[in-house]
Amino acid sequence: MLYSTLLAIPAFAATAFSAQLTQVTNYNNNAKAKPGMWVYVPDKIQTDALVVAIHSCQSSAQKYFANSKIPWHQGSDRKGYVTVWPSSTTECWDVSSKASLSHDGGGDSNAIANMIKYAITQYKIDPKKVYVTGGSSGAMMSNVLAATYPDLISAISLYSGVPAGCFVSASGAAAAWNNTCSGGQSTASAQKWGDVVRGMYPSYNGTRPRMQIWHGSVDGTLSPKNYDETIKQWTNVFGVSGTPTSSKPDTPERNYRMDDFGGNVEGIWAVGVGHSVPSHLDASEAWFGL
């Protein structure tokens, strides 16, 4: 359940980089969940920004990084930002248990937040320049992080996910699959979806990360209806209309449509594309301000 990407930038083929993906064995993680932390520091750091790239199901930090269809370490080499690559200890990320769907609840989201805090200190990251991206299960976790740790993240660009809290497990099980949500049958009003986000960190009243949401119109793994529900969720959180303020057809490429809902929510609808929505490095970096 991975997604494709841009063609490689030609200059990379002629350039040798000595930087390598490196594991951080102690990132001061006090959460019960213990996913691995891997970091890629480019040969030349040009900005004090951080991108967290979260893998899909049946993957790992190493596999995700090595996948030629995942562009983030290429972007790191080109623009000089540090990237963090969390690595799950389960088949998919835990986006279903109360532990992970709560601020400082001890689940996977808590552990990834600890990675971000570690990286901010260790690599001298500007706390206002922390960005998160992911595909499929990684997109789900991106949404959960936006809800549970909005104080740590400035912007999100997620590919083929579901609303935050959609995969909640009635049994409380961690990393549980939810057929109702994946099948697009978990629908609610914008207010209720927004309440789900607010309920994950009830005491928080600060700024929220800007949300960029990608989905394919013929996704057979996570129903395209999840796109509509995710747009409902975040437009409600930001207190804006679910009707786009602007819509650009054939953007960022043919058969895609980019809808803006004010300045903080952007949806990209990929017509005829399945679960593997191509990753668009330039468009995601632009959303982040990189």
PDB file of C-alpha atoms in Angstrom:
ATOM      1  CA  MET A   1       0.000   0.000   0.000  1.00  0.00           C
ATOM      2  CA  LEU A   2       2.627   2.454  -1.112  1.00  0.00           C
ATOM      3  CA  TYR A   3       2.289   5.300  -3.499  1.00  0.00           C
ATOM      4  CA  SER A   4       4.317   6.380  -6.504  1.00  0.00           C
ATOM      5  CA  THR A   5       6.320   9.543  -6.961  1.00  0.00           C
ATOM      6  CA  LEU A   6       7.893  11.990  -9.313  1.00  0.00           C
ATOM      7  CA  LEU A   7      10.537  11.003 -11.780  1.00  0.00           C
ATOM      8  CA  ALA A   8      13.955  11.356 -10.207  1.00  0.00           C
ATOM      9  CA  ILE A   9      15.622  14.699 -10.711  1.00  0.00           C
ATOM     10  CA  PRO A  10      18.331  14.154 -13.355  1.00  0.00           C
ATOM     11  CA  ALA A  11      21.034  15.899 -11.353  1.00  0.00           C
ATOM     12  CA  PHE A  12      20.889  13.156  -8.720  1.00  0.00           C
ATOM     13  CA  ALA A  13      22.220  10.589 -11.158  1.00  0.00           C
ATOM     14  CA  ALA A  14      25.493  12.451 -11.501  1.00  0.00           C
ATOM     15  CA  THR A  15      25.878  13.387  -7.840  1.00  0.00           C
ATOM     16  CA  ALA A  16      27.303  11.145  -5.128  1.00  0.00           C
ATOM     17  CA  PHE A  17      26.087  11.651  -1.571  1.00  0.00           C
ATOM     18  CA  SER A  18      27.838  10.277   1.488  1.00  0.00           C
ATOM     19  CA  ALA A  19      24.893  10.858   3.841  1.00  0.00           C
ATOM     20  CA  GLN A  20      23.180   7.659   5.001  1.00  0.00           C
ATOM     21  CA  LEU A  21      20.006   6.683   6.806  1.00  0.00           C
ATOM     22  CA  THR A  22      21.076   6.185  10.436  1.00  0.00           C
ATOM     23  CA  GLN A  23      19.243   4.666  13.376  1.00  0.00           C
ATOM     24  CA  VAL A  24      18.846   6.628  16.597  1.00  0.00           C
ATOM     25  CA  THR A  25      18.772   4.048  19.366  1.00  0.00           C
ATOM     26  CA  ASN A  26      17.863   6.406  22.192  1.00  0.00           C
ATOM     27  CA  TYR A  27      15.526   9.261  21.353  1.00  0.00           C
ATOM     28  CA  ASN A  28      14.339   9.795  24.937  1.00  0.00           C
ATOM     29  CA  ASN A  29      11.147   7.874  24.314  1.00  0.00           C
ATOM     30  CA  ASN A  30       9.005   7.532  27.440  1.00  0.00           C
ATOM     31  CA  ALA A  31       5.997   6.116  25.605  1.00  0.00           C
ATOM     32  CA  LYS A  32       4.929   2.499  25.977  1.00  0.00           C
ATOM     33  CA  ALA A  33       5.121   2.096  22.195  1.00  0.00           C
ATOM     34  CA  LYS A  34       8.671   1.638  20.923  1.00  0.00           C
ATOM     35  CA  PRO A  35       8.860   2.225  17.157  1.00  0.00           C
ATOM     36  CA  GLY A  36      12.330   2.717  15.733  1.00  0.00           C
ATOM     37  CA  MET A  37      13.723   6.114  14.778  1.00  0.00           C
ATOM     38  CA  TRP A  38      15.876   6.610  11.709  1.00  0.00           C
ATOM     39  CA  VAL A  39      17.330   9.900  10.520  1.00  0.00           C
ATOM     40  CA  TYR A  40      18.762  11.174   7.264  1.00  0.00           C
ATOM     41  CA  VAL A  41      20.991  14.242   7.593  1.00  0.00           C
ATOM     42  CA  PRO A  42      22.005  15.569   4.164  1.00  0.00           C
ATOM     43  CA  ASP A  43      25.634  16.284   3.331  1.00  0.00           C
ATOM     44  CA  LYS A  44      24.849  19.991   3.315  1.00  0.00           C
ATOM     45  CA  ILE A  45      22.198  21.325   5.675  1.00  0.00           C
ATOM     46  CA  GLN A  46      20.667  24.408   4.084  1.00  0.00           C
ATOM     47  CA  THR A  47      17.631  24.963   6.282  1.00  0.00           C
ATOM     48  CA  ASP A  48      16.560  24.383   9.885  1.00  0.00           C
ATOM     49  CA  ALA A  49      13.463  22.456   8.765  1.00  0.00           C
ATOM     50  CA  LEU A  50      12.447  18.863   9.500  1.00  0.00           C
ATOM     51  CA  VAL A  51      10.284  16.482   7.457  1.00  0.00           C
ATOM     52  CA  VAL A  52       8.923  13.325   9.113  1.00  0.00           C
ATOM     53  CA  ALA A  53       8.160  10.631   6.498  1.00  0.00           C
ATOM     54  CA  ILE A  54       5.873   7.869   7.800  1.00  0.00           C
ATOM     55  CA  HIS A  55       5.724   4.535   5.995  1.00  0.00           C
ATOM     56  CA  SER A  56       2.679   2.514   4.976  1.00  0.00           C
ATOM     57  CA  CYS A  57       1.610  -0.955   6.136  1.00  0.00           C
ATOM     58  CA  GLN A  58       4.010  -3.871   5.682  1.00  0.00           C
ATOM     59  CA  SER A  59       6.971  -1.541   5.421  1.00  0.00           C
ATOM     60  CA  SER A  60       9.685  -0.021   7.589  1.00  0.00           C
ATOM     61  CA  ALA A  61      11.863   3.072   7.751  1.00  0.00           C
ATOM     62  CA  GLN A  62      14.600   1.307   5.779  1.00  0.00           C
ATOM     63  CA  LYS A  63      12.254  -0.026   3.081  1.00  0.00           C
ATOM     64  CA  TYR A  64      10.447   3.272   2.752  1.00  0.00           C
ATOM     65  CA  PHE A  65      13.702   5.184   2.457  1.00  0.00           C
ATOM     66  CA  ALA A  66      15.123   2.745  -0.106  1.00  0.00           C
ATOM     67  CA  ASN A  67      11.959   2.769  -2.233  1.00  0.00           C
ATOM     68  CA  SER A  68      12.788   4.712  -5.382  1.00  0.00           C
ATOM     69  CA  LYS A  69       9.156   5.895  -5.486  1.00  0.00           C
ATOM     70  CA  ILE A  70       9.500   7.785  -2.194  1.00  0.00           C
ATOM     71  CA  PRO A  71      11.144  11.167  -2.874  1.00  0.00           C
ATOM     72  CA  TRP A  72      11.837  12.664   0.524  1.00  0.00           C
ATOM     73  CA  HIS A  73      15.527  11.873   0.876  1.00  0.00           C
ATOM     74  CA  GLN A  74      15.992  13.246  -2.645  1.00  0.00           C
ATOM     75  CA  GLY A  75      14.310  16.437  -1.524  1.00  0.00           C
ATOM     76  CA  SER A  76      16.571  16.438   1.508  1.00  0.00           C
ATOM     77  CA  ASP A  77      19.660  16.257  -0.705  1.00  0.00           C
ATOM     78  CA  ARG A  78      18.346  18.979  -2.992  1.00  0.00           C
ATOM     79  CA  LYS A  79      17.140  21.476  -0.390  1.00  0.00           C
ATOM     80  CA  GLY A  80      19.151  20.492   2.662  1.00  0.00           C
ATOM     81  CA  TYR A  81      16.511  19.624   5.270  1.00  0.00           C
ATOM     82  CA  VAL A  82      16.738  16.798   7.809  1.00  0.00           C
ATOM     83  CA  THR A  83      14.290  13.897   7.531  1.00  0.00           C
ATOM     84  CA  VAL A  84      13.095  11.503  10.231  1.00  0.00           C
ATOM     85  CA  TRP A  85      11.797   8.057   9.277  1.00  0.00           C
ATOM     86  CA  PRO A  86       9.786   6.306  12.025  1.00  0.00           C
ATOM     87  CA  SER A  87       9.665   2.502  11.824  1.00  0.00           C
ATOM     88  CA  SER A  88       6.648   0.644  13.181  1.00  0.00           C
ATOM     89  CA  THR A  89       6.907  -2.504  15.295  1.00  0.00           C
ATOM     90  CA  THR A  90       3.524  -3.693  13.982  1.00  0.00           C
ATOM     91  CA  GLU A  91       2.284  -4.433  10.476  1.00  0.00           C
ATOM     92  CA  CYS A  92       0.499  -1.076  10.321  1.00  0.00           C
ATOM     93  CA  TRP A  93       0.685   2.025  12.516  1.00  0.00           C
ATOM     94  CA  ASP A  94      -1.525   2.107  15.584  1.00  0.00           C
ATOM     95  CA  VAL A  95      -4.246   4.596  14.676  1.00  0.00           C
ATOM     96  CA  SER A  96      -6.980   2.734  16.539  1.00  0.00           C
ATOM     97  CA  SER A  97      -6.182   2.531  20.276  1.00  0.00           C
ATOM     98  CA  LYS A  98      -6.927   5.195  22.876  1.00  0.00           C
ATOM     99  CA  ALA A  99      -3.212   5.247  23.700  1.00  0.00           C
ATOM    100  CA  SER A 100      -2.364   6.466  20.203  1.00  0.00           C
ATOM    101  CA  LEU A 101      -5.476   8.622  19.767  1.00  0.00           C
ATOM    102  CA  SER A 102      -4.673  10.693  22.866  1.00  0.00           C
ATOM    103  CA  HIS A 103      -2.106  13.380  23.554  1.00  0.00           C
ATOM    104  CA  ASP A 104       0.683  11.819  25.616  1.00  0.00           C
ATOM    105  CA  GLY A 105      -1.263   8.561  25.709  1.00  0.00           C
ATOM    106  CA  GLY A 106       1.769   6.301  25.322  1.00  0.00           C
ATOM    107  CA  GLY A 107       0.983   4.972  21.841  1.00  0.00           C
ATOM    108  CA  ASP A 108       2.716   5.248  18.477  1.00  0.00           C
ATOM    109  CA  SER A 109       1.756   8.901  18.079  1.00  0.00           C
ATOM    110  CA  ASN A 110       3.389   9.679  21.439  1.00  0.00           C
ATOM    111  CA  ALA A 111       6.598   7.929  20.362  1.00  0.00           C
ATOM    112  CA  ILE A 112       6.772   9.807  17.042  1.00  0.00           C
ATOM    113  CA  ALA A 113       6.216  13.061  18.930  1.00  0.00           C
ATOM    114  CA  ASN A 114       9.231  12.132  21.043  1.00  0.00           C
ATOM    115  CA  MET A 115      11.242  11.629  17.847  1.00  0.00           C
ATOM    116  CA  ILE A 116      10.273  15.126  16.743  1.00  0.00           C
ATOM    117  CA  LYS A 117      11.282  16.619  20.092  1.00  0.00           C
ATOM    118  CA  TYR A 118      14.601  14.791  19.960  1.00  0.00           C
ATOM    119  CA  ALA A 119      15.272  15.974  16.403  1.00  0.00           C
ATOM    120  CA  ILE A 120      14.443  19.589  17.235  1.00  0.00           C
ATOM    121  CA  THR A 121      17.128  19.609  19.911  1.00  0.00           C
ATOM    122  CA  GLN A 122      19.711  17.349  18.280  1.00  0.00           C
ATOM    123  CA  TYR A 123      19.656  18.896  14.803  1.00  0.00           C
ATOM    124  CA  LYS A 124      18.823  22.491  15.782  1.00  0.00           C
ATOM    125  CA  ILE A 125      15.451  22.448  14.041  1.00  0.00           C
ATOM    126  CA  ASP A 126      13.215  25.512  14.107  1.00  0.00           C
ATOM    127  CA  PRO A 127      10.105  24.279  16.019  1.00  0.00           C
ATOM    128  CA  LYS A 128       7.983  26.245  13.545  1.00  0.00           C
ATOM    129  CA  LYS A 129       9.394  24.266  10.612  1.00  0.00           C
ATOM    130  CA  VAL A 130       8.327  20.709  11.439  1.00  0.00           C
ATOM    131  CA  TYR A 131       6.394  18.959   8.656  1.00  0.00           C
ATOM    132  CA  VAL A 132       4.839  15.494   8.397  1.00  0.00           C
ATOM    133  CA  THR A 133       3.966  13.343   5.399  1.00  0.00           C
ATOM    134  CA  GLY A 134       2.970   9.730   4.832  1.00  0.00           C
ATOM    135  CA  GLY A 135       1.073   7.310   2.631  1.00  0.00           C
ATOM    136  CA  SER A 136      -1.786   4.943   3.497  1.00  0.00           C
ATOM    137  CA  SER A 137      -1.204   3.879   7.121  1.00  0.00           C
ATOM    138  CA  GLY A 138       1.417   6.629   7.267  1.00  0.00           C
ATOM    139  CA  ALA A 139      -1.207   9.093   6.067  1.00  0.00           C
ATOM    140  CA  MET A 140      -3.544   7.901   8.812  1.00  0.00           C
ATOM    141  CA  MET A 141      -0.805   8.464  11.374  1.00  0.00           C
ATOM    142  CA  SER A 142      -0.114  11.896   9.894  1.00  0.00           C
ATOM    143  CA  ASN A 143      -3.759  12.793  10.539  1.00  0.00           C
ATOM    144  CA  VAL A 144      -3.573  11.405  14.073  1.00  0.00           C
ATOM    145  CA  LEU A 145      -0.415  13.406  14.792  1.00  0.00           C
ATOM    146  CA  ALA A 146      -2.117  16.560  13.537  1.00  0.00           C
ATOM    147  CA  ALA A 147      -4.834  15.930  16.127  1.00  0.00           C
ATOM    148  CA  THR A 148      -2.710  14.733  19.053  1.00  0.00           C
ATOM    149  CA  TYR A 149       0.361  16.972  18.646  1.00  0.00           C
ATOM    150  CA  PRO A 150      -0.744  20.129  16.814  1.00  0.00           C
ATOM    151  CA  ASP A 151       1.755  22.119  18.892  1.00  0.00           C
ATOM    152  CA  LEU A 152       4.685  20.242  17.322  1.00  0.00           C
ATOM    153  CA  ILE A 153       3.742  20.361  13.617  1.00  0.00           C
ATOM    154  CA  SER A 154       3.357  23.259  11.192  1.00  0.00           C
ATOM    155  CA  ALA A 155       1.950  21.444   8.149  1.00  0.00           C
ATOM    156  CA  ILE A 156       0.885  17.998   6.917  1.00  0.00           C
ATOM    157  CA  SER A 157       0.834  16.508   3.409  1.00  0.00           C
ATOM    158  CA  LEU A 158      -0.866  13.115   3.497  1.00  0.00           C
ATOM    159  CA  TYR A 159      -1.554  10.650   0.701  1.00  0.00           C
ATOM    160  CA  SER A 160      -4.488   8.203   0.706  1.00  0.00           C
ATOM    161  CA  GLY A 161      -5.590   8.225   4.330  1.00  0.00           C
ATOM    162  CA  VAL A 162      -8.733   8.440   6.452  1.00  0.00           C
ATOM    163  CA  PRO A 163      -9.999  10.996   8.983  1.00  0.00           C
ATOM    164  CA  ALA A 164      -8.258  11.114  12.352  1.00  0.00           C
ATOM    165  CA  GLY A 165     -10.061   8.703  14.669  1.00  0.00           C
ATOM    166  CA  CYS A 166     -11.850   6.843  11.863  1.00  0.00           C
ATOM    167  CA  PHE A 167      -9.987   3.613  12.618  1.00  0.00           C
ATOM    168  CA  VAL A 168     -10.847   3.708  16.336  1.00  0.00           C
ATOM    169  CA  SER A 169     -11.132   0.217  17.801  1.00  0.00           C
ATOM    170  CA  ALA A 170     -14.207  -0.625  19.887  1.00  0.00           C
ATOM    171  CA  SER A 171     -12.131  -3.247  21.703  1.00  0.00           C
ATOM    172  CA  GLY A 172      -9.268  -0.846  22.320  1.00  0.00           C
ATOM    173  CA  ALA A 173      -6.900  -2.985  20.274  1.00  0.00           C
ATOM    174  CA  ALA A 174      -3.778  -1.351  18.904  1.00  0.00           C
ATOM    175  CA  ALA A 175      -3.091  -1.270  15.154  1.00  0.00           C
ATOM    176  CA  ALA A 176      -6.487  -2.862  14.440  1.00  0.00           C
ATOM    177  CA  TRP A 177      -7.931  -2.818  10.917  1.00  0.00           C
ATOM    178  CA  ASN A 178     -11.357  -1.194  10.590  1.00  0.00           C
ATOM    179  CA  ASN A 179     -13.380  -2.445   7.632  1.00  0.00           C
ATOM    180  CA  THR A 180     -16.168   0.057   8.209  1.00  0.00           C
ATOM    181  CA  CYS A 181     -13.801   2.980   7.916  1.00  0.00           C
ATOM    182  CA  SER A 182     -11.680   1.557   5.103  1.00  0.00           C
ATOM    183  CA  GLY A 183     -14.859   0.812   3.153  1.00  0.00           C
ATOM    184  CA  GLY A 184     -16.067   4.395   3.412  1.00  0.00           C
ATOM    185  CA  GLN A 185     -19.002   3.616   5.695  1.00  0.00           C
ATOM    186  CA  SER A 186     -17.801   5.758   8.613  1.00  0.00           C
ATOM    187  CA  THR A 187     -19.552   9.027   7.866  1.00  0.00           C
ATOM    188  CA  ALA A 188     -20.452  11.876  10.172  1.00  0.00           C
ATOM    189  CA  SER A 189     -21.164  15.586  10.175  1.00  0.00           C
ATOM    190  CA  ALA A 190     -18.292  18.018   9.922  1.00  0.00           C
ATOM    191  CA  GLN A 191     -18.953  19.045  13.522  1.00  0.00           C
ATOM    192  CA  LYS A 192     -18.671  15.475  14.796  1.00  0.00           C
ATOM    193  CA  TRP A 193     -15.456  14.860  12.873  1.00  0.00           C
ATOM    194  CA  GLY A 194     -14.028  18.095  14.196  1.00  0.00           C
ATOM    195  CA  ASP A 195     -15.005  17.057  17.720  1.00  0.00           C
ATOM    196  CA  VAL A 196     -13.015  13.843  17.245  1.00  0.00           C
ATOM    197  CA  VAL A 197      -9.894  15.918  16.592  1.00  0.00           C
ATOM    198  CA  ARG A 198     -10.545  18.276  19.473  1.00  0.00           C
ATOM    199  CA  GLY A 199     -11.176  15.324  21.792  1.00  0.00           C
ATOM    200  CA  MET A 200      -7.689  13.938  21.230  1.00  0.00           C
ATOM    201  CA  TYR A 201      -6.127  16.958  22.955  1.00  0.00           C
ATOM    202  CA  PRO A 202      -9.007  18.627  24.827  1.00  0.00           C
ATOM    203  CA  SER A 203      -6.959  21.301  26.577  1.00  0.00           C
ATOM    204  CA  TYR A 204      -5.321  22.583  23.393  1.00  0.00           C
ATOM    205  CA  ASN A 205      -6.478  25.898  21.938  1.00  0.00           C
ATOM    206  CA  GLY A 206      -3.458  26.963  19.878  1.00  0.00           C
ATOM    207  CA  THR A 207      -2.721  26.931  16.170  1.00  0.00           C
ATOM    208  CA  ARG A 208      -3.237  23.798  14.074  1.00  0.00           C
ATOM    209  CA  PRO A 209      -1.049  22.382  11.303  1.00  0.00           C
ATOM    210  CA  ARG A 210      -2.044  23.298   7.762  1.00  0.00           C
ATOM    211  CA  MET A 211      -3.524  20.235   6.061  1.00  0.00           C
ATOM    212  CA  GLN A 212      -2.916  19.044   2.484  1.00  0.00           C
ATOM    213  CA  ILE A 213      -4.989  15.948   1.647  1.00  0.00           C
ATOM    214  CA  TRP A 214      -4.514  13.744  -1.441  1.00  0.00           C
ATOM    215  CA  HIS A 215      -6.791  10.892  -2.543  1.00  0.00           C
ATOM    216  CA  GLY A 216      -7.511   8.835  -5.650  1.00  0.00           C
ATOM    217  CA  SER A 217     -11.033   8.627  -7.049  1.00  0.00           C
ATOM    218  CA  VAL A 218     -10.864   4.842  -7.541  1.00  0.00           C
ATOM    219  CA  ASP A 219      -8.991   3.866  -4.365  1.00  0.00           C
ATOM    220  CA  GLY A 220      -9.906   0.238  -3.671  1.00  0.00           C
ATOM    221  CA  THR A 221      -8.140  -0.003  -0.310  1.00  0.00           C
ATOM    222  CA  LEU A 222      -9.292   3.121   1.514  1.00  0.00           C
ATOM    223  CA  SER A 223     -12.572   4.259  -0.024  1.00  0.00           C
ATOM    224  CA  PRO A 224     -12.558   7.638  -1.792  1.00  0.00           C
ATOM    225  CA  LYS A 225     -15.383   8.606   0.589  1.00  0.00           C
ATOM    226  CA  ASN A 226     -12.671   9.008   3.206  1.00  0.00           C
ATOM    227  CA  TYR A 227     -11.421  12.028   1.278  1.00  0.00           C
ATOM    228  CA  ASP A 228     -14.752  13.801   1.739  1.00  0.00           C
ATOM    229  CA  GLU A 229     -14.875  12.901   5.422  1.00  0.00           C
ATOM    230  CA  THR A 230     -11.310  14.132   5.962  1.00  0.00           C
ATOM    231  CA  ILE A 231     -12.105  17.441   4.252  1.00  0.00           C
ATOM    232  CA  LYS A 232     -15.178  17.750   6.494  1.00  0.00           C
ATOM    233  CA  GLN A 233     -13.041  17.130   9.541  1.00  0.00           C
ATOM    234  CA  TRP A 234     -10.344  19.688   8.933  1.00  0.00           C
ATOM    235  CA  THR A 235     -12.519  22.438   7.493  1.00  0.00           C
ATOM    236  CA  ASN A 236     -14.550  22.187  10.698  1.00  0.00           C
ATOM    237  CA  VAL A 237     -11.427  22.285  12.865  1.00  0.00           C
ATOM    238  CA  PHE A 238     -10.350  25.468  11.075  1.00  0.00           C
ATOM    239  CA  GLY A 239     -13.871  26.879  11.150  1.00  0.00           C
ATOM    240  CA  VAL A 240     -14.190  27.305   7.387  1.00  0.00           C
ATOM    241  CA  SER A 241     -16.744  26.244   4.805  1.00  0.00           C
ATOM    242  CA  GLY A 242     -16.579  22.839   3.183  1.00  0.00           C
ATOM    243  CA  THR A 243     -17.098  24.575  -0.165  1.00  0.00           C
ATOM    244  CA  PRO A 244     -13.783  25.383  -1.870  1.00  0.00           C
ATOM    245  CA  THR A 245     -12.743  29.006  -2.035  1.00  0.00           C
ATOM    246  CA  SER A 246     -10.905  28.174  -5.248  1.00  0.00           C
ATOM    247  CA  SER A 247     -10.591  25.136  -7.501  1.00  0.00           C
ATOM    248  CA  LYS A 248      -7.882  24.485 -10.074  1.00  0.00           C
ATOM    249  CA  PRO A 249      -8.471  21.671 -12.597  1.00  0.00           C
ATOM    250  CA  ASP A 250      -5.541  19.719 -14.022  1.00  0.00           C
ATOM    251  CA  THR A 251      -3.382  20.750 -11.060  1.00  0.00           C
ATOM    252  CA  PRO A 252      -0.696  19.680 -10.242  1.00  0.00           C
ATOM    253  CA  GLU A 253      -1.118  17.491 -13.312  1.00  0.00           C
ATOM    254  CA  ARG A 254      -3.777  16.406 -15.773  1.00  0.00           C
ATOM    255  CA  ASN A 255      -6.888  14.804 -14.235  1.00  0.00           C
ATOM    256  CA  TYR A 256      -6.046  16.149 -10.799  1.00  0.00           C
ATOM    257  CA  ARG A 257      -8.063  18.893  -9.128  1.00  0.00           C
ATOM    258  CA  MET A 258      -6.682  21.107  -6.394  1.00  0.00           C
ATOM    259  CA  ASP A 259      -9.291  22.635  -4.085  1.00  0.00           C
ATOM    260  CA  ASP A 260      -8.431  25.275  -1.496  1.00  0.00           C
ATOM    261  CA  PHE A 261     -10.581  25.792   1.573  1.00  0.00           C
ATOM    262  CA  GLY A 262      -9.060  29.023   2.789  1.00  0.00           C
ATOM    263  CA  GLY A 263      -5.355  29.071   3.510  1.00  0.00           C
ATOM    264  CA  ASN A 264      -5.127  26.092   5.871  1.00  0.00           C
ATOM    265  CA  VAL A 265      -6.825  23.175   4.098  1.00  0.00           C
ATOM    266  CA  GLU A 266      -6.081  21.959   0.583  1.00  0.00           C
ATOM    267  CA  GLY A 267      -7.476  18.878  -1.114  1.00  0.00           C
ATOM    268  CA  ILE A 268      -6.119  17.198  -4.227  1.00  0.00           C
ATOM    269  CA  TRP A 269      -8.528  14.814  -5.955  1.00  0.00           C
ATOM    270  CA  ALA A 270      -6.825  12.447  -8.406  1.00  0.00           C
ATOM    271  CA  VAL A 271      -9.328  11.248 -11.009  1.00  0.00           C
ATOM    272  CA  GLY A 272      -8.810   7.675 -12.162  1.00  0.00           C
ATOM    273  CA  VAL A 273      -6.050   7.032  -9.623  1.00  0.00           C
ATOM    274  CA  GLY A 274      -6.242   4.143  -7.165  1.00  0.00           C
ATOM    275  CA  HIS A 275      -4.662   3.691  -3.774  1.00  0.00           C
ATOM    276  CA  SER A 276      -1.212   4.502  -5.150  1.00  0.00           C
ATOM    277  CA  VAL A 277      -1.593   8.268  -5.539  1.00  0.00           C
ATOM    278  CA  PRO A 278       1.717   9.460  -6.973  1.00  0.00           C
ATOM    279  CA  SER A 279       3.731  11.413  -4.457  1.00  0.00           C
ATOM    280  CA  HIS A 280       4.346  14.959  -5.691  1.00  0.00           C
ATOM    281  CA  LEU A 281       7.474  16.224  -3.996  1.00  0.00           C
ATOM    282  CA  ASP A 282       7.305  19.735  -5.413  1.00  0.00           C
ATOM    283  CA  ALA A 283       3.656  20.263  -4.446  1.00  0.00           C
ATOM    284  CA  SER A 284       4.191  18.879  -0.928  1.00  0.00           C
ATOM    285  CA  GLU A 285       7.350  20.925  -0.415  1.00  0.00           C
ATOM    286  CA  ALA A 286       5.517  24.025  -1.627  1.00  0.00           C
ATOM    287  CA  TRP A 287       2.767  23.369   0.919  1.00  0.00           C
ATOM    288  CA  PHE A 288       5.429  23.145   3.597  1.00  0.00           C
ATOM    289  CA  GLY A 289       7.136  26.301   2.402  1.00  0.00           C
ATOM    290  CA  LEU A 290      10.359  24.475   1.571  1.00  0.00           C
TER     291      LEU A 290
END
